Amino acid sequence: MSKINGIGSIVLRTVALIASFVAVVVMCTAHDTAQVFNLKFEAKFSNSPSFKYFVIAYGVVCCYSLAIILLPTKSLFWRFILILDTVMTLLLTSSFSAAMAIAYVGKKGNSHAGWLPICGQVPKFCDQSTAALVVGFVTVIVYFVLLVYSLHVALGPFYSVNS
């Protein structure tokens, strides 16, 4: 890998590492309690399988990003980076989509299913979840750019024009 390509990759991976770590921390600390008709309930990320999936997927991507940053440039593992970047981008996209769907139902409810919105009762939880999703979306965008960048680097020699 050339020096310029390596620096661009490291910068993008560092941004992705920080963003995924922040998304996990913000989502894991999101909780709020509400009292309705003398019944007290607590809203937290672990109550929703979609939010759990979000935290686990972003945790995996965070660890993967750190491992790739620390990987020696002479390693043979770099041949698999493009495939793993694709898998990580798909993992981020699916977990973000699932969490976003649940966040939407929490915010707006679903009148057809009889689900009421809960963000009026637990606004702190909804605000933190929204912040985690915004940072999560940044991670998805960075990984998409990283995937396109990796494709460009990997396929560049095939499309170079020799004069």
PDB file of N, CA, C and O in Angstrom, residues 1-60:
ATOM      1  N   MET A   1       0.852  -1.164   0.000  1.00  0.00           N
ATOM      2  CA  MET A   1       0.000   0.000   0.000  1.00  0.00           C
ATOM      3  C   MET A   1       0.897   1.225   0.000  1.00  0.00           C
ATOM      4  O   MET A   1       1.838   1.322   0.774  1.00  0.00           O
ATOM      5  N   SER A   2       0.625   2.180  -0.863  1.00  0.00           N
ATOM      6  CA  SER A   2       1.465   3.372  -0.917  1.00  0.00           C
ATOM      7  C   SER A   2       1.215   4.243   0.304  1.00  0.00           C
ATOM      8  O   SER A   2       0.223   4.096   1.014  1.00  0.00           O
ATOM      9  N   LYS A   3       2.124   5.158   0.543  1.00  0.00           N
ATOM     10  CA  LYS A   3       2.067   5.996   1.740  1.00  0.00           C
ATOM     11  C   LYS A   3       0.824   6.882   1.755  1.00  0.00           C
ATOM     12  O   LYS A   3       0.163   7.011   2.774  1.00  0.00           O
ATOM     13  N   ILE A   4       0.477   7.485   0.624  1.00  0.00           N
ATOM     14  CA  ILE A   4      -0.703   8.362   0.567  1.00  0.00           C
ATOM     15  C   ILE A   4      -1.974   7.547   0.782  1.00  0.00           C
ATOM     16  O   ILE A   4      -2.865   7.954   1.526  1.00  0.00           O
ATOM     17  N   ASN A   5      -2.066   6.388   0.135  1.00  0.00           N
ATOM     18  CA  ASN A   5      -3.237   5.533   0.327  1.00  0.00           C
ATOM     19  C   ASN A   5      -3.332   5.089   1.779  1.00  0.00           C
ATOM     20  O   ASN A   5      -4.424   4.989   2.331  1.00  0.00           O
ATOM     21  N   GLY A   6      -2.201   4.789   2.402  1.00  0.00           N
ATOM     22  CA  GLY A   6      -2.182   4.358   3.799  1.00  0.00           C
ATOM     23  C   GLY A   6      -2.641   5.443   4.739  1.00  0.00           C
ATOM     24  O   GLY A   6      -3.388   5.190   5.684  1.00  0.00           O
ATOM     25  N   ILE A   7      -2.223   6.696   4.490  1.00  0.00           N
ATOM     26  CA  ILE A   7      -2.620   7.815   5.349  1.00  0.00           C
ATOM     27  C   ILE A   7      -4.117   8.073   5.228  1.00  0.00           C
ATOM     28  O   ILE A   7      -4.805   8.270   6.230  1.00  0.00           O
ATOM     29  N   GLY A   8      -4.647   8.059   4.002  1.00  0.00           N
ATOM     30  CA  GLY A   8      -6.090   8.258   3.816  1.00  0.00           C
ATOM     31  C   GLY A   8      -6.906   7.180   4.506  1.00  0.00           C
ATOM     32  O   GLY A   8      -7.920   7.460   5.143  1.00  0.00           O
ATOM     33  N   SER A   9      -6.450   5.958   4.401  1.00  0.00           N
ATOM     34  CA  SER A   9      -7.140   4.845   5.042  1.00  0.00           C
ATOM     35  C   SER A   9      -7.100   4.969   6.563  1.00  0.00           C
ATOM     36  O   SER A   9      -8.117   4.757   7.238  1.00  0.00           O
ATOM     37  N   ILE A  10      -5.952   5.334   7.102  1.00  0.00           N
ATOM     38  CA  ILE A  10      -5.821   5.470   8.554  1.00  0.00           C
ATOM     39  C   ILE A  10      -6.705   6.594   9.077  1.00  0.00           C
ATOM     40  O   ILE A  10      -7.350   6.453  10.124  1.00  0.00           O
ATOM     41  N   VAL A  11      -6.769   7.704   8.355  1.00  0.00           N
ATOM     42  CA  VAL A  11      -7.615   8.824   8.782  1.00  0.00           C
ATOM     43  C   VAL A  11      -9.087   8.408   8.794  1.00  0.00           C
ATOM     44  O   VAL A  11      -9.812   8.644   9.771  1.00  0.00           O
ATOM     45  N   LEU A  12      -9.545   7.771   7.721  1.00  0.00           N
ATOM     46  CA  LEU A  12     -10.941   7.330   7.656  1.00  0.00           C
ATOM     47  C   LEU A  12     -11.246   6.287   8.732  1.00  0.00           C
ATOM     48  O   LEU A  12     -12.302   6.327   9.374  1.00  0.00           O
ATOM     49  N   ARG A  13     -10.337   5.359   8.949  1.00  0.00           N
ATOM     50  CA  ARG A  13     -10.552   4.330   9.964  1.00  0.00           C
ATOM     51  C   ARG A  13     -10.545   4.917  11.368  1.00  0.00           C
ATOM     52  O   ARG A  13     -11.284   4.457  12.243  1.00  0.00           O
ATOM     53  N   THR A  14      -9.727   5.932  11.596  1.00  0.00           N
ATOM     54  CA  THR A  14      -9.706   6.585  12.905  1.00  0.00           C
ATOM     55  C   THR A  14     -11.016   7.319  13.158  1.00  0.00           C
ATOM     56  O   THR A  14     -11.579   7.242  14.262  1.00  0.00           O
ATOM     57  N   VAL A  15     -11.521   8.016  12.154  1.00  0.00           N
ATOM     58  CA  VAL A  15     -12.822   8.692  12.290  1.00  0.00           C
ATOM     59  C   VAL A  15     -13.928   7.662  12.549  1.00  0.00           C
ATOM     60  O   VAL A  15     -14.791   7.859  13.413  1.00  0.00           O
ATOM     61  N   ALA A  16     -13.892   6.549  11.827  1.00  0.00           N
ATOM     62  CA  ALA A  16     -14.890   5.487  12.020  1.00  0.00           C
ATOM     63  C   ALA A  16     -14.773   4.868  13.412  1.00  0.00           C
ATOM     64  O   ALA A  16     -15.782   4.578  14.053  1.00  0.00           O
ATOM     65  N   LEU A  17     -13.555   4.670  13.875  1.00  0.00           N
ATOM     66  CA  LEU A  17     -13.330   4.119  15.219  1.00  0.00           C
ATOM     67  C   LEU A  17     -13.922   5.037  16.281  1.00  0.00           C
ATOM     68  O   LEU A  17     -14.667   4.584  17.163  1.00  0.00           O
ATOM     69  N   ILE A  18     -13.622   6.311  16.204  1.00  0.00           N
ATOM     70  CA  ILE A  18     -14.123   7.265  17.191  1.00  0.00           C
ATOM     71  C   ILE A  18     -15.642   7.365  17.125  1.00  0.00           C
ATOM     72  O   ILE A  18     -16.331   7.334  18.158  1.00  0.00           O
ATOM     73  N   ALA A  19     -16.191   7.466  15.924  1.00  0.00           N
ATOM     74  CA  ALA A  19     -17.643   7.599  15.776  1.00  0.00           C
ATOM     75  C   ALA A  19     -18.376   6.356  16.269  1.00  0.00           C
ATOM     76  O   ALA A  19     -19.403   6.469  16.959  1.00  0.00           O
ATOM     77  N   SER A  20     -17.864   5.172  15.955  1.00  0.00           N
ATOM     78  CA  SER A  20     -18.541   3.951  16.413  1.00  0.00           C
ATOM     79  C   SER A  20     -18.440   3.811  17.930  1.00  0.00           C
ATOM     80  O   SER A  20     -19.401   3.397  18.584  1.00  0.00           O
ATOM     81  N   PHE A  21     -17.304   4.185  18.500  1.00  0.00           N
ATOM     82  CA  PHE A  21     -17.148   4.132  19.955  1.00  0.00           C
ATOM     83  C   PHE A  21     -18.115   5.093  20.639  1.00  0.00           C
ATOM     84  O   PHE A  21     -18.785   4.730  21.617  1.00  0.00           O
ATOM     85  N   VAL A  22     -18.223   6.312  20.118  1.00  0.00           N
ATOM     86  CA  VAL A  22     -19.144   7.299  20.692  1.00  0.00           C
ATOM     87  C   VAL A  22     -20.586   6.817  20.568  1.00  0.00           C
ATOM     88  O   VAL A  22     -21.386   6.941  21.511  1.00  0.00           O
ATOM     89  N   ALA A  23     -20.955   6.234  19.436  1.00  0.00           N
ATOM     90  CA  ALA A  23     -22.318   5.718  19.252  1.00  0.00           C
ATOM     91  C   ALA A  23     -22.641   4.625  20.271  1.00  0.00           C
ATOM     92  O   ALA A  23     -23.734   4.613  20.847  1.00  0.00           O
ATOM     93  N   VAL A  24     -21.688   3.736  20.518  1.00  0.00           N
ATOM     94  CA  VAL A  24     -21.908   2.663  21.496  1.00  0.00           C
ATOM     95  C   VAL A  24     -22.058   3.236  22.898  1.00  0.00           C
ATOM     96  O   VAL A  24     -22.982   2.862  23.643  1.00  0.00           O
ATOM     97  N   VAL A  25     -21.178   4.142  23.273  1.00  0.00           N
ATOM     98  CA  VAL A  25     -21.220   4.709  24.624  1.00  0.00           C
ATOM     99  C   VAL A  25     -22.518   5.491  24.845  1.00  0.00           C
ATOM    100  O   VAL A  25     -23.180   5.334  25.882  1.00  0.00           O
ATOM    101  N   VAL A  26     -22.897   6.309  23.874  1.00  0.00           N
ATOM    102  CA  VAL A  26     -24.113   7.109  24.025  1.00  0.00           C
ATOM    103  C   VAL A  26     -25.350   6.208  24.088  1.00  0.00           C
ATOM    104  O   VAL A  26     -26.240   6.430  24.920  1.00  0.00           O
ATOM    105  N   MET A  27     -25.403   5.175  23.247  1.00  0.00           N
ATOM    106  CA  MET A  27     -26.563   4.280  23.275  1.00  0.00           C
ATOM    107  C   MET A  27     -26.610   3.478  24.576  1.00  0.00           C
ATOM    108  O   MET A  27     -27.685   3.279  25.141  1.00  0.00           O
ATOM    109  N   CYS A  28     -25.462   3.029  25.060  1.00  0.00           N
ATOM    110  CA  CYS A  28     -25.440   2.231  26.294  1.00  0.00           C
ATOM    111  C   CYS A  28     -25.800   3.053  27.526  1.00  0.00           C
ATOM    112  O   CYS A  28     -26.311   2.500  28.505  1.00  0.00           O
ATOM    113  N   THR A  29     -25.547   4.335  27.496  1.00  0.00           N
ATOM    114  CA  THR A  29     -25.874   5.178  28.649  1.00  0.00           C
ATOM    115  C   THR A  29     -27.262   5.800  28.541  1.00  0.00           C
ATOM    116  O   THR A  29     -27.674   6.536  29.444  1.00  0.00           O
ATOM    117  N   ALA A  30     -27.982   5.518  27.477  1.00  0.00           N
ATOM    118  CA  ALA A  30     -29.323   6.067  27.296  1.00  0.00           C
ATOM    119  C   ALA A  30     -30.326   5.312  28.169  1.00  0.00           C
ATOM    120  O   ALA A  30     -30.534   4.118  27.982  1.00  0.00           O
ATOM    121  N   HIS A  31     -30.872   6.012  29.135  1.00  0.00           N
ATOM    122  CA  HIS A  31     -31.938   5.436  29.951  1.00  0.00           C
ATOM    123  C   HIS A  31     -32.742   6.568  30.583  1.00  0.00           C
ATOM    124  O   HIS A  31     -32.254   7.679  30.771  1.00  0.00           O
ATOM    125  N   ASP A  32     -33.969   6.282  30.875  1.00  0.00           N
ATOM    126  CA  ASP A  32     -34.865   7.251  31.495  1.00  0.00           C
ATOM    127  C   ASP A  32     -36.001   6.476  32.149  1.00  0.00           C
ATOM    128  O   ASP A  32     -36.307   5.349  31.750  1.00  0.00           O
ATOM    129  N   THR A  33     -36.595   7.041  33.156  1.00  0.00           N
ATOM    130  CA  THR A  33     -37.735   6.400  33.819  1.00  0.00           C
ATOM    131  C   THR A  33     -38.945   7.323  33.727  1.00  0.00           C
ATOM    132  O   THR A  33     -38.811   8.542  33.682  1.00  0.00           O
ATOM    133  N   ALA A  34     -40.094   6.710  33.696  1.00  0.00           N
ATOM    134  CA  ALA A  34     -41.351   7.450  33.643  1.00  0.00           C
ATOM    135  C   ALA A  34     -42.355   6.765  34.552  1.00  0.00           C
ATOM    136  O   ALA A  34     -42.276   5.557  34.802  1.00  0.00           O
ATOM    137  N   GLN A  35     -43.298   7.565  35.032  1.00  0.00           N
ATOM    138  CA  GLN A  35     -44.343   7.019  35.888  1.00  0.00           C
ATOM    139  C   GLN A  35     -45.692   7.322  35.248  1.00  0.00           C
ATOM    140  O   GLN A  35     -46.029   8.477  35.001  1.00  0.00           O
ATOM    141  N   VAL A  36     -46.424   6.270  34.956  1.00  0.00           N
ATOM    142  CA  VAL A  36     -47.735   6.389  34.344  1.00  0.00           C
ATOM    143  C   VAL A  36     -48.718   5.605  35.207  1.00  0.00           C
ATOM    144  O   VAL A  36     -48.559   4.397  35.394  1.00  0.00           O
ATOM    145  N   PHE A  37     -49.744   6.282  35.725  1.00  0.00           N
ATOM    146  CA  PHE A  37     -50.748   5.655  36.579  1.00  0.00           C
ATOM    147  C   PHE A  37     -50.110   4.867  37.728  1.00  0.00           C
ATOM    148  O   PHE A  37     -50.445   3.716  37.981  1.00  0.00           O
ATOM    149  N   ASN A  38     -49.190   5.489  38.424  1.00  0.00           N
ATOM    150  CA  ASN A  38     -48.470   4.878  39.550  1.00  0.00           C
ATOM    151  C   ASN A  38     -47.660   3.647  39.156  1.00  0.00           C
ATOM    152  O   ASN A  38     -47.263   2.874  40.014  1.00  0.00           O
ATOM    153  N   LEU A  39     -47.464   3.428  37.875  1.00  0.00           N
ATOM    154  CA  LEU A  39     -46.577   2.367  37.403  1.00  0.00           C
ATOM    155  C   LEU A  39     -45.302   3.017  36.891  1.00  0.00           C
ATOM    156  O   LEU A  39     -45.343   3.918  36.054  1.00  0.00           O
ATOM    157  N   LYS A  40     -44.208   2.546  37.412  1.00  0.00           N
ATOM    158  CA  LYS A  40     -42.921   3.108  37.021  1.00  0.00           C
ATOM    159  C   LYS A  40     -42.267   2.165  36.005  1.00  0.00           C
ATOM    160  O   LYS A  40     -42.181   0.963  36.240  1.00  0.00           O
ATOM    161  N   PHE A  41     -41.838   2.715  34.861  1.00  0.00           N
ATOM    162  CA  PHE A  41     -41.125   1.894  33.895  1.00  0.00           C
ATOM    163  C   PHE A  41     -39.861   2.617  33.455  1.00  0.00           C
ATOM    164  O   PHE A  41     -39.780   3.834  33.476  1.00  0.00           O
ATOM    165  N   GLU A  42     -38.892   1.802  33.085  1.00  0.00           N
ATOM    166  CA  GLU A  42     -37.603   2.330  32.684  1.00  0.00           C
ATOM    167  C   GLU A  42     -37.359   2.018  31.217  1.00  0.00           C
ATOM    168  O   GLU A  42     -37.547   0.881  30.769  1.00  0.00           O
ATOM    169  N   ALA A  43     -36.942   3.033  30.480  1.00  0.00           N
ATOM    170  CA  ALA A  43     -36.578   2.852  29.077  1.00  0.00           C
ATOM    171  C   ALA A  43     -35.055   2.813  28.992  1.00  0.00           C
ATOM    172  O   ALA A  43     -34.381   3.717  29.478  1.00  0.00           O
ATOM    173  N   LYS A  44     -34.527   1.744  28.414  1.00  0.00           N
ATOM    174  CA  LYS A  44     -33.084   1.614  28.200  1.00  0.00           C
ATOM    175  C   LYS A  44     -32.854   0.812  26.931  1.00  0.00           C
ATOM    176  O   LYS A  44     -33.753   0.126  26.441  1.00  0.00           O
ATOM    177  N   PHE A  45     -31.637   0.901  26.413  1.00  0.00           N
ATOM    178  CA  PHE A  45     -31.342   0.277  25.123  1.00  0.00           C
ATOM    179  C   PHE A  45     -31.541  -1.234  25.161  1.00  0.00           C
ATOM    180  O   PHE A  45     -31.926  -1.840  24.176  1.00  0.00           O
ATOM    181  N   SER A  46     -31.302  -1.855  26.310  1.00  0.00           N
ATOM    182  CA  SER A  46     -31.390  -3.317  26.388  1.00  0.00           C
ATOM    183  C   SER A  46     -32.826  -3.836  26.353  1.00  0.00           C
ATOM    184  O   SER A  46     -33.041  -5.037  26.277  1.00  0.00           O
ATOM    185  N   ASN A  47     -33.802  -2.944  26.368  1.00  0.00           N
ATOM    186  CA  ASN A  47     -35.204  -3.367  26.246  1.00  0.00           C
ATOM    187  C   ASN A  47     -35.584  -3.687  24.806  1.00  0.00           C
ATOM    188  O   ASN A  47     -36.614  -4.300  24.564  1.00  0.00           O
ATOM    189  N   SER A  48     -34.773  -3.263  23.850  1.00  0.00           N
ATOM    190  CA  SER A  48     -35.089  -3.457  22.440  1.00  0.00           C
ATOM    191  C   SER A  48     -34.024  -4.315  21.756  1.00  0.00           C
ATOM    192  O   SER A  48     -32.842  -3.974  21.797  1.00  0.00           O
ATOM    193  N   PRO A  49     -34.425  -5.403  21.115  1.00  0.00           N
ATOM    194  CA  PRO A  49     -33.447  -6.209  20.379  1.00  0.00           C
ATOM    195  C   PRO A  49     -32.739  -5.415  19.271  1.00  0.00           C
ATOM    196  O   PRO A  49     -31.564  -5.652  18.989  1.00  0.00           O
ATOM    197  N   SER A  50     -33.425  -4.468  18.667  1.00  0.00           N
ATOM    198  CA  SER A  50     -32.804  -3.662  17.607  1.00  0.00           C
ATOM    199  C   SER A  50     -31.706  -2.767  18.164  1.00  0.00           C
ATOM    200  O   SER A  50     -30.651  -2.602  17.540  1.00  0.00           O
ATOM    201  N   PHE A  51     -31.945  -2.185  19.329  1.00  0.00           N
ATOM    202  CA  PHE A  51     -30.904  -1.363  19.956  1.00  0.00           C
ATOM    203  C   PHE A  51     -29.741  -2.226  20.441  1.00  0.00           C
ATOM    204  O   PHE A  51     -28.585  -1.802  20.382  1.00  0.00           O
ATOM    205  N   LYS A  52     -30.031  -3.430  20.916  1.00  0.00           N
ATOM    206  CA  LYS A  52     -28.955  -4.352  21.294  1.00  0.00           C
ATOM    207  C   LYS A  52     -28.106  -4.698  20.069  1.00  0.00           C
ATOM    208  O   LYS A  52     -26.874  -4.726  20.144  1.00  0.00           O
ATOM    209  N   TYR A  53     -28.768  -4.977  18.957  1.00  0.00           N
ATOM    210  CA  TYR A  53     -28.068  -5.282  17.708  1.00  0.00           C
ATOM    211  C   TYR A  53     -27.196  -4.101  17.287  1.00  0.00           C
ATOM    212  O   TYR A  53     -26.060  -4.270  16.865  1.00  0.00           O
ATOM    213  N   PHE A  54     -27.724  -2.896  17.413  1.00  0.00           N
ATOM    214  CA  PHE A  54     -26.977  -1.684  17.104  1.00  0.00           C
ATOM    215  C   PHE A  54     -25.698  -1.611  17.937  1.00  0.00           C
ATOM    216  O   PHE A  54     -24.604  -1.384  17.405  1.00  0.00           O
ATOM    217  N   VAL A  55     -25.821  -1.814  19.242  1.00  0.00           N
ATOM    218  CA  VAL A  55     -24.663  -1.725  20.138  1.00  0.00           C
ATOM    219  C   VAL A  55     -23.644  -2.813  19.822  1.00  0.00           C
ATOM    220  O   VAL A  55     -22.433  -2.550  19.745  1.00  0.00           O
ATOM    221  N   ILE A  56     -24.103  -4.028  19.604  1.00  0.00           N
ATOM    222  CA  ILE A  56     -23.183  -5.135  19.312  1.00  0.00           C
ATOM    223  C   ILE A  56     -22.482  -4.913  17.969  1.00  0.00           C
ATOM    224  O   ILE A  56     -21.260  -5.067  17.864  1.00  0.00           O
ATOM    225  N   ALA A  57     -23.236  -4.536  16.944  1.00  0.00           N
ATOM    226  CA  ALA A  57     -22.646  -4.331  15.619  1.00  0.00           C
ATOM    227  C   ALA A  57     -21.639  -3.190  15.643  1.00  0.00           C
ATOM    228  O   ALA A  57     -20.531  -3.314  15.093  1.00  0.00           O
ATOM    229  N   TYR A  58     -21.980  -2.102  16.281  1.00  0.00           N
ATOM    230  CA  TYR A  58     -21.059  -0.971  16.338  1.00  0.00           C
ATOM    231  C   TYR A  58     -19.851  -1.284  17.217  1.00  0.00           C
ATOM    232  O   TYR A  58     -18.750  -0.788  16.962  1.00  0.00           O
ATOM    233  N   GLY A  59     -20.037  -2.102  18.229  1.00  0.00           N
ATOM    234  CA  GLY A  59     -18.899  -2.561  19.028  1.00  0.00           C
ATOM    235  C   GLY A  59     -17.949  -3.419  18.212  1.00  0.00           C
ATOM    236  O   GLY A  59     -16.722  -3.281  18.313  1.00  0.00           O
ATOM    237  N   VAL A  60     -18.500  -4.303  17.395  1.00  0.00           N
ATOM    238  CA  VAL A  60     -17.676  -5.147  16.518  1.00  0.00           C
ATOM    239  C   VAL A  60     -16.898  -4.273  15.532  1.00  0.00           C
ATOM    240  O   VAL A  60     -15.694  -4.470  15.310  1.00  0.00           O
TER     241      VAL A  60
END
